[in-house]
XYZ file of C-alpha atoms in Angstrom:
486
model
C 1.432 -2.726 -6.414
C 4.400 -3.916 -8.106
C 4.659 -7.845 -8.697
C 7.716 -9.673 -7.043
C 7.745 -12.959 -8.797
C 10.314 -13.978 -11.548
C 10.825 -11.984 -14.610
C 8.743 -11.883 -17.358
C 8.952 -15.077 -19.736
C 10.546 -17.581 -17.050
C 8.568 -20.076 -14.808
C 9.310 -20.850 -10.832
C 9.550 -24.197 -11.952
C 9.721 -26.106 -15.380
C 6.217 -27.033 -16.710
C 4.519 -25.269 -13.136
C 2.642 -21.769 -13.781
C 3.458 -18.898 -11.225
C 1.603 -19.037 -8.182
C -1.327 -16.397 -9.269
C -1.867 -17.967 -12.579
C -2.292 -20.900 -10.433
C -4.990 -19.442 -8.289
C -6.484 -18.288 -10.914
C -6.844 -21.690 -12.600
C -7.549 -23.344 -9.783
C -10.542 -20.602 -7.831
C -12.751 -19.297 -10.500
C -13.106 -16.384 -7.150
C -9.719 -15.191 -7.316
C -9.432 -11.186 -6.862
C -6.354 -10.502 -9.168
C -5.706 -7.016 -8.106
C -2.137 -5.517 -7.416
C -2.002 -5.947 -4.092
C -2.458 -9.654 -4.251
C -0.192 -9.553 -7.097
C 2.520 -8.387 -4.722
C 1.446 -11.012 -1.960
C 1.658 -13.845 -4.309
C 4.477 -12.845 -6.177
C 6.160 -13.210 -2.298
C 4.263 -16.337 -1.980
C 5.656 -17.617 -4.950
C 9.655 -17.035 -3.912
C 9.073 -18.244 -0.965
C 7.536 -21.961 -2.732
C 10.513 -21.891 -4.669
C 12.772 -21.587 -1.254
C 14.026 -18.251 -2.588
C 12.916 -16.802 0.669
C 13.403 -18.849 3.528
C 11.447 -17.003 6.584
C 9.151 -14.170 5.887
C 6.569 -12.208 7.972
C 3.845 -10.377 5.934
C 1.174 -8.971 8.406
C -1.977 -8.445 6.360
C -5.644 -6.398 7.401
C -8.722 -8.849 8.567
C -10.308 -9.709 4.894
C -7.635 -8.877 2.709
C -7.529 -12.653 1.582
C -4.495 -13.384 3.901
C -5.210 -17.270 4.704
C -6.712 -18.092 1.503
C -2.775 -18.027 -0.494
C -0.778 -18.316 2.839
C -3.229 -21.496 3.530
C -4.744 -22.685 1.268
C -3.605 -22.199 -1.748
C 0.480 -22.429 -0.892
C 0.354 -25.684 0.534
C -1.412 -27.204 -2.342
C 1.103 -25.175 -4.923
C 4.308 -26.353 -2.986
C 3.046 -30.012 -3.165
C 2.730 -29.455 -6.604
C 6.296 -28.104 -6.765
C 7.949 -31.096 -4.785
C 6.036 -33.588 -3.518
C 7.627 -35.131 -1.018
C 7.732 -31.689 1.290
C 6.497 -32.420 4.422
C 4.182 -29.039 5.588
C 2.540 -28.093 8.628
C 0.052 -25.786 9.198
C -0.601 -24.092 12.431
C -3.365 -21.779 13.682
C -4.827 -20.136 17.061
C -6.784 -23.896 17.091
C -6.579 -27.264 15.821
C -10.525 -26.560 14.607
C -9.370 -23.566 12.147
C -6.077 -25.148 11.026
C -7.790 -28.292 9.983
C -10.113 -26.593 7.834
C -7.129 -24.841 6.228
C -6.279 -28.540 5.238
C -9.505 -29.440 4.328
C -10.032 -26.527 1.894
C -6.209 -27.149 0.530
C -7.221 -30.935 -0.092
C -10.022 -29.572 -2.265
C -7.718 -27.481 -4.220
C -5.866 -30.533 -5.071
C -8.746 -32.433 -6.110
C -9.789 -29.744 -8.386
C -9.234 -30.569 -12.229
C -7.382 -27.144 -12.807
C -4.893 -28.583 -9.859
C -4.407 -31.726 -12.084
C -3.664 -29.892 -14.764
C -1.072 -27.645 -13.282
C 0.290 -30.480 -11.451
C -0.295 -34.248 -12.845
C 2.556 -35.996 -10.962
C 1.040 -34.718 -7.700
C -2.310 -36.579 -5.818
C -4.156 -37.550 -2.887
C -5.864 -40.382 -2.003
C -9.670 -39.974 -3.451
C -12.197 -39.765 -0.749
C -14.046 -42.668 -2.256
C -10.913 -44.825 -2.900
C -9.445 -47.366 -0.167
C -5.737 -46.557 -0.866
C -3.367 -46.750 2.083
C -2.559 -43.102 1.822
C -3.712 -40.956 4.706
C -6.464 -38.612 4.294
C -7.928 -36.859 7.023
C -8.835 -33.652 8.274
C -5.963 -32.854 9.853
C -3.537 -34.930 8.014
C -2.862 -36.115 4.438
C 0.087 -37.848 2.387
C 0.754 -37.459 -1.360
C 0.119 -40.465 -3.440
C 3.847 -42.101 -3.708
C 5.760 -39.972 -2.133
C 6.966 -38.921 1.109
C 5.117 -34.962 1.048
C 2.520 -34.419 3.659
C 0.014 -31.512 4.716
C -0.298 -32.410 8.696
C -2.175 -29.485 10.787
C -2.076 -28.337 14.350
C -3.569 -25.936 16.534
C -1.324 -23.659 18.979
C 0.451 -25.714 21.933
C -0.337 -28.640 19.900
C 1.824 -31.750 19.481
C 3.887 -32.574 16.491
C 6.398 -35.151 18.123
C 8.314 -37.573 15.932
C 7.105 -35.466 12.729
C 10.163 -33.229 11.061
C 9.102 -30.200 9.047
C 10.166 -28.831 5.853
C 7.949 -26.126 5.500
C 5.897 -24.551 8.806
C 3.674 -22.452 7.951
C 1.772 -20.213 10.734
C -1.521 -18.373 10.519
C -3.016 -16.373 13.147
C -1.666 -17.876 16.205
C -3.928 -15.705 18.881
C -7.773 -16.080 18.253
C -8.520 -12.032 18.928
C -7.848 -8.938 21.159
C -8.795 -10.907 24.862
C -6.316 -13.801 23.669
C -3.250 -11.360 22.402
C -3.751 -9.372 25.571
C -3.610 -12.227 27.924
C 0.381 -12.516 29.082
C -0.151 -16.084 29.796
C -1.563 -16.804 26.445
C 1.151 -14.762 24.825
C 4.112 -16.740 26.980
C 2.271 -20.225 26.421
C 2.887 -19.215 22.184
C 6.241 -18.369 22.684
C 7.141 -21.024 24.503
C 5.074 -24.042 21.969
C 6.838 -21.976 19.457
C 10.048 -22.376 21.052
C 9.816 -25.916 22.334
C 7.966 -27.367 19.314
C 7.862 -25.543 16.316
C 11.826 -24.799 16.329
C 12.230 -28.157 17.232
C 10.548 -29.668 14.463
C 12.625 -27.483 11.950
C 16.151 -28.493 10.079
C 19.020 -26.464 8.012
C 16.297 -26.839 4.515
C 13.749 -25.656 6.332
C 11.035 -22.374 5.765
C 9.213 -20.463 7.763
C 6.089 -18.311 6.885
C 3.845 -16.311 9.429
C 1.326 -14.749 8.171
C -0.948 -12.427 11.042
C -2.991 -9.737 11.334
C -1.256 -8.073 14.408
C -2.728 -7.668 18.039
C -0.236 -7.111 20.361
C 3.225 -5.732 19.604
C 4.642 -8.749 22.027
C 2.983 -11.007 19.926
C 5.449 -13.709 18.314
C 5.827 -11.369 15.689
C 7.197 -8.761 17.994
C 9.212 -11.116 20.126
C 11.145 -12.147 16.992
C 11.520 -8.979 15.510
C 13.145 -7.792 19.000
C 14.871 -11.477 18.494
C 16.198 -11.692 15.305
C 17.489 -10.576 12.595
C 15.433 -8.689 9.845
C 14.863 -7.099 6.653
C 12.131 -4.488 6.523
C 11.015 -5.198 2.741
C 10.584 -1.738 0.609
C 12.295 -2.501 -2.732
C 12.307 -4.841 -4.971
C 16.036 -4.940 -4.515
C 16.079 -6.565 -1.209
C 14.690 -9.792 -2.697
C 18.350 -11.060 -4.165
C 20.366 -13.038 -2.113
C 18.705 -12.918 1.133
C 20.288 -14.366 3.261
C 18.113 -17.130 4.149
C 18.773 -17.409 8.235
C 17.238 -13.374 8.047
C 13.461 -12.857 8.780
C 12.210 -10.811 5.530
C 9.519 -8.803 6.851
C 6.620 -7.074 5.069
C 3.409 -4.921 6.403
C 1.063 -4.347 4.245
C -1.161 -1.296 6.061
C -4.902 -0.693 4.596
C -4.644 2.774 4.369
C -0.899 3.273 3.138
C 1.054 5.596 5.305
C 4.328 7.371 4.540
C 5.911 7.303 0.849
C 5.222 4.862 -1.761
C 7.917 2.381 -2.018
C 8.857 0.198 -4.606
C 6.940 -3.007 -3.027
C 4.104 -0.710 -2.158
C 3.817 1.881 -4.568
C 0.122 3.603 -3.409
C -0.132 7.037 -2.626
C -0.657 8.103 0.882
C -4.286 7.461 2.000
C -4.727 5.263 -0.085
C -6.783 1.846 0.809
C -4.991 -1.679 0.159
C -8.052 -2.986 -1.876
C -10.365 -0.374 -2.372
C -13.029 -2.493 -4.380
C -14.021 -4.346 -1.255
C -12.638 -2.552 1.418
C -13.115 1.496 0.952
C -10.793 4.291 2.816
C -14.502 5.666 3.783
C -15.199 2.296 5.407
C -11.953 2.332 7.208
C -12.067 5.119 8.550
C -15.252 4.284 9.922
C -13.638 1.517 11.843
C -11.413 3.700 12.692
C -13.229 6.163 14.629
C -15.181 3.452 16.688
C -11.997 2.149 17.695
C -8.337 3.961 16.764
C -6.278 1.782 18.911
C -7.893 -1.313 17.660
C -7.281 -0.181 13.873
C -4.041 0.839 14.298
C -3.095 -2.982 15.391
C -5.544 -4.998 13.141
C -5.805 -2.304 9.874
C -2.315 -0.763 10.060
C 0.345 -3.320 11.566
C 0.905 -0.917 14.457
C 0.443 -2.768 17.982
C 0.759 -1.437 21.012
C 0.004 -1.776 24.320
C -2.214 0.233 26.991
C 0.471 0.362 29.245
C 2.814 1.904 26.818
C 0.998 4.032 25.875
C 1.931 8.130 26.434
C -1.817 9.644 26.643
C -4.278 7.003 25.066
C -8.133 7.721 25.888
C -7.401 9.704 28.528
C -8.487 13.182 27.297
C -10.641 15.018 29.045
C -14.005 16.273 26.993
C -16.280 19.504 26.631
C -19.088 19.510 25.393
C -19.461 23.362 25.743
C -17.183 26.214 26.292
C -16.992 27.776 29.897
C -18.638 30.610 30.224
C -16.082 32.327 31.501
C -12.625 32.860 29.194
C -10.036 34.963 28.905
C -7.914 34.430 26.009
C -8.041 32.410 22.659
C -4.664 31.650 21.516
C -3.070 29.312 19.139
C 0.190 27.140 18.689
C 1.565 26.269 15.452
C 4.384 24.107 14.345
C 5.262 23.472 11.015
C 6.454 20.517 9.260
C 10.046 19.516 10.071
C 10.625 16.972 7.037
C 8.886 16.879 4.242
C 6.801 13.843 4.876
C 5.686 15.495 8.283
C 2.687 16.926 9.283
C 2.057 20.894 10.002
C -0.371 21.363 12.973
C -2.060 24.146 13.855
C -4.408 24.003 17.453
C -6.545 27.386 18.207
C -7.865 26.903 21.781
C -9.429 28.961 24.250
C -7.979 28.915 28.315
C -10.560 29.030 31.009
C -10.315 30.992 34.373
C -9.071 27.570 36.107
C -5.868 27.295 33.500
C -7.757 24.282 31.508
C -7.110 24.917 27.689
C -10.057 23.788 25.504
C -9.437 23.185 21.846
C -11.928 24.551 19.527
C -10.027 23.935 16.158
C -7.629 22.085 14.154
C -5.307 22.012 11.038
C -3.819 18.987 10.688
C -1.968 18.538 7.043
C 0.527 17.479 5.047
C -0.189 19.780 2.415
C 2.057 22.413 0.761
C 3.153 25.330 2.760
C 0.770 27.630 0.043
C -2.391 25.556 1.323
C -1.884 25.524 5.192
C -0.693 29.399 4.995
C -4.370 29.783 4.467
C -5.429 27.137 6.042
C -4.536 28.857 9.507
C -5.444 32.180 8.780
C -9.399 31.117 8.117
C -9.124 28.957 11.401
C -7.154 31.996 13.038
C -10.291 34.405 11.978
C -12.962 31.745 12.491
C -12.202 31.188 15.867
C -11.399 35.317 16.581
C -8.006 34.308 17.909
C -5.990 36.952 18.898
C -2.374 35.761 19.895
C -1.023 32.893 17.853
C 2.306 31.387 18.538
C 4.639 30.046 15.940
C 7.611 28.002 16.326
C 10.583 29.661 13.712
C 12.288 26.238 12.955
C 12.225 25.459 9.751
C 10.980 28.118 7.620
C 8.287 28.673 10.904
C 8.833 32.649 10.636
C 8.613 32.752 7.295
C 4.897 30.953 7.450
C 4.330 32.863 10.251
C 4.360 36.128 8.625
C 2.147 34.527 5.417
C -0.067 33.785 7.973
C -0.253 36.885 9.305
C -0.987 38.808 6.480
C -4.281 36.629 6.046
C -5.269 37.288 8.766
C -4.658 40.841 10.153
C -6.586 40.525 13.548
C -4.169 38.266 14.982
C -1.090 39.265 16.902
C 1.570 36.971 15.204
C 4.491 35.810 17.243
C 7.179 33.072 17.194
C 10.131 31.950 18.515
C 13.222 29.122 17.831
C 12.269 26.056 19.922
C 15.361 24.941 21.499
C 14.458 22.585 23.446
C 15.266 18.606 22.924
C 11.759 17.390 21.738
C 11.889 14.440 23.516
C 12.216 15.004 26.516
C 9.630 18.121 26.200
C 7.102 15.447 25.301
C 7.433 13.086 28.258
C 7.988 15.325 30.984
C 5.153 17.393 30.267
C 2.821 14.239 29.053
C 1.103 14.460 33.008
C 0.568 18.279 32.320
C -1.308 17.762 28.778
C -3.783 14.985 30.162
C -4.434 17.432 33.030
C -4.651 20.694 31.221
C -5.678 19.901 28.027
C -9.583 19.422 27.173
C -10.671 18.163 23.943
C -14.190 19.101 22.031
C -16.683 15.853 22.193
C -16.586 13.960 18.950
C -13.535 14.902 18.074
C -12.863 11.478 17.095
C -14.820 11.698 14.074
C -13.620 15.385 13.520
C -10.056 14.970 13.334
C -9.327 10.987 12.888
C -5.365 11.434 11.895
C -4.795 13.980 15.000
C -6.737 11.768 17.341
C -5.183 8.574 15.811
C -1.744 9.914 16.203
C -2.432 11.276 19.681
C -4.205 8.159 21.580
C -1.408 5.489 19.843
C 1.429 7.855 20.944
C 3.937 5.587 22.716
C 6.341 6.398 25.222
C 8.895 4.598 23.636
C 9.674 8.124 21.886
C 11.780 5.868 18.719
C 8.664 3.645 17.899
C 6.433 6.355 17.265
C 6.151 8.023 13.673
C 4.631 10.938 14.022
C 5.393 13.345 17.146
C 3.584 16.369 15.097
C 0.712 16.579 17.470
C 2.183 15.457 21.037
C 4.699 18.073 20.296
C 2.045 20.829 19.550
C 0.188 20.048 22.880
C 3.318 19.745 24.608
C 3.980 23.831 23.448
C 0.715 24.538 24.509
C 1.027 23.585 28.018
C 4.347 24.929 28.286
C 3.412 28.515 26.521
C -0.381 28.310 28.790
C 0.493 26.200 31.616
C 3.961 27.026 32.533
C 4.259 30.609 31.488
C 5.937 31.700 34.689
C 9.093 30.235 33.379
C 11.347 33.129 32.944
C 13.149 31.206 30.287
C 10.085 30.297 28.110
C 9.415 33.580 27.733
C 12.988 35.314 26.667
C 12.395 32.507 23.853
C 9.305 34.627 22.555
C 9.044 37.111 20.098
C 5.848 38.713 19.166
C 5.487 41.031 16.377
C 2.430 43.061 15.761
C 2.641 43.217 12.208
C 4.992 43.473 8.758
């Protein structure tokens, strides 16, 4: 990824060393890879105030805590010692180890030698400095590192630098309203309270809920998605700069996050293989935790609600297929063959699900067309759709080709007929495991149409109901054109 801290040949502060040399002098373990590169590098501006609130949602394991935590505290102390810091986690338990593992850092000999003017009492000395678990003062000067668990108290104490990690505990606690108001409201009532013009803000989370406090002050506030490089000068420092970093990267690189897509945040401990193993136990999960992509049951447009075959009906009288191509470049083309049973329930048999270049999927469809001895296949002519169409057909000769220019505001298509697909449409068992993206992008499908990225596969069903379901439609059909061949 590319690094975000100050240009080559300048240090964030005279004599101090940027913020992954320090971890790297001071935790023989440190993984120096370029993603943490990029996370530090944003660790680092904010230590040196050039970023005054940030939000960086990170995967479970990714080494999140460990610089927003651990090792930032114990740098910023370094950097000006009388900053008084708070730490703040789901429980006062968790936070105070936090503390305890920063205090560490300082006593560490490569901390001394990074910072000399900056100490804490010894353990063994009998100094009047503070040093606790939850609380301890620098040596001679005003800084503190005080930590709290959620709803805790923190009255009298003003903060310069508040610093929250993990507020909810897991799923149960982020799905829990009252847990979820109770945050808000400590967040509200104390942490904001506890803040002045100098201060910073830094939550770091791996995401559970998209009404966690992340979401409320995203819906809140004002915000800076972060992308490029670029968008680090001058921020304005009352705006929220905001960064997910997804474990398998989806959409284009950008300049903060260059990786392909499909690509794994750190593949040397966490694979794509092994992701995607997590996320076919659970896609809903993963798509909160893994990708930064909350959402909520009851917003959801389908989620688990397919119904599942496990064998064809006996009895079936056609085999079609619906295919929409890609309507940017960045979207996906998808392909469903299917087969309709005598009570009107379509069964999918097959998939093509793919981003790849028009040359690729043109075949693509024609094996699955002639695998699955489909016979009518329906293609929808926007953008460059007849033209693929007719590849398509030539591949594969068997099928009768049509298409036809969807009119029709997307949309609305999807929601009104989202009752219809549930009903109708019947999904092969495992298919899970046998299409991950299509059943990823299906079951997280929100009915918030905007906050969804991908309507490539809701829109495909959608077709299929309307071409299977509601054929009777005299206006659905004027919009069809078969052809029987070139």
């Amino acid at each position: 990824m590319t690094p975000v801290n100050k240009k080559a040949g300048t240090d964030p502060a005279a004599g101090a060393p940027p913020f992954s040399l320090f971890a790297d002098k001071v935790l023989p373990v440190f993984h120096n890879t370029p993603f943490h590169e990029t996370y530090y590098g944003l660790l680092e501006r904010f230590a040196e105030r050039k970023i005054r609130r940030l939000i960086i949602s990170i995967p479970p394991q990714h080494g999140k805590s460990l610089g927003a935590s651990v090792l930032l505290p114990a740098y910023i102390l370094g950097l000006r010692p009388d900053t008084k810091i708070t730490i703040a986690s789901y429980n006062a338990s968790l936070a105070s180890r936090f503390n305890r593992r920063a205090q560490r850092v300082m006593d560490s000999e490569g901390y001394k030698a990074c910072f000399p003017a900056t100490a804490i009492r010894a353990l063994s000395s009998r100094s009047d400095s503070v040093r606790t678990a939850s609380h301890v003062e620098v040596s001679g000067r005003s800084g503190e590192l005080m930590s709290v668990g959620r709803e805790g108290s923190l009255t009298g104490n003003d903060v310069d630098v508040f610093i929250l990690d993990d507020l909810y505990k897991d799923a149960m606690e982020a799905n829990s309203p009252v847990v979820r108001d109770n945050c808000w409201e400590w967040y509200t009532s104390v942490v904001r309270t506890r803040l002045h013009n100098d201060s910073s803000e830094l939550l770091v989370f791996t995401r559970w809920h998209e009404e966690d406090l992340i979401g409320i002050l995203l819906k809140k506030e004002k915000h800076v998605i972060l992308e490029e490089p670029s968008q680090l000068d001058g921020i304005d420092p009352s705006t929220w700069l905001v960064l997910n970093l997804e474990a398998i990267k989806e959409g284009p690189p950008t300049g903060i996050d260059p990786r392909m897509e499909g690509e794994a945040l750190w593949p040397a401990r966490h694979s794509r293989e092994l992701l995607e193993s997590k996320r076919a136990l659970d896609p809903l999960r993963f798509a909160c935790m893994y990708q930064g992509r909350p959402s909520v049951n009851e917003g959801l447009l389908y989620g688990d609600n397919f119904r599942v075959y496990a064998r064809l009906p006996a009895a079936v009288h056609k085999r079609g297929n619906y295919t929409d191509t890609a309507d940017l470049g960045d979207d996906y083309l998808c392909s469903v063959c299917y087969a309709v049973g005598e009570d009107g329930s379509v069964y999918v048999t097959d998939v093509v699900y793919s981003r790849e270049r028009m040359e690729v999927t043109e075949r693509q469809v024609a094996e699955m067309l002639c695998r699955n001895d489909t016979r009518a296949a329906t293609f929808e002519s926007n953008n460059g759709g007849r033209g693929f169409a007719r590849a398509v057909g030539r591949l594969a000769p068997l099928a009768r080709i049509g298409w036809f220019h969807q009119s029709g505001n997307k949309e609305a298509r999807i929601l009104s007929n989202s009752a219809t697909v549930l009903r109708k449409i019947v999904m092969p068992s495992g298919w899970a495991t046998r299409w991950p993206e299509l059943y990823d992008h299906l079951v997280t499908y929100r009915r918030l149409y905007r906050a969804n990225r991908w309507h490539d596969a809701a829109d495909v069903l959608t077709g299929i109901v309307e071409t299977e379901v509601l054929a009777s439609s005299p206006k659905r059909i004027r919009h069809v054109k078969y052809a029987s061949g070139f």
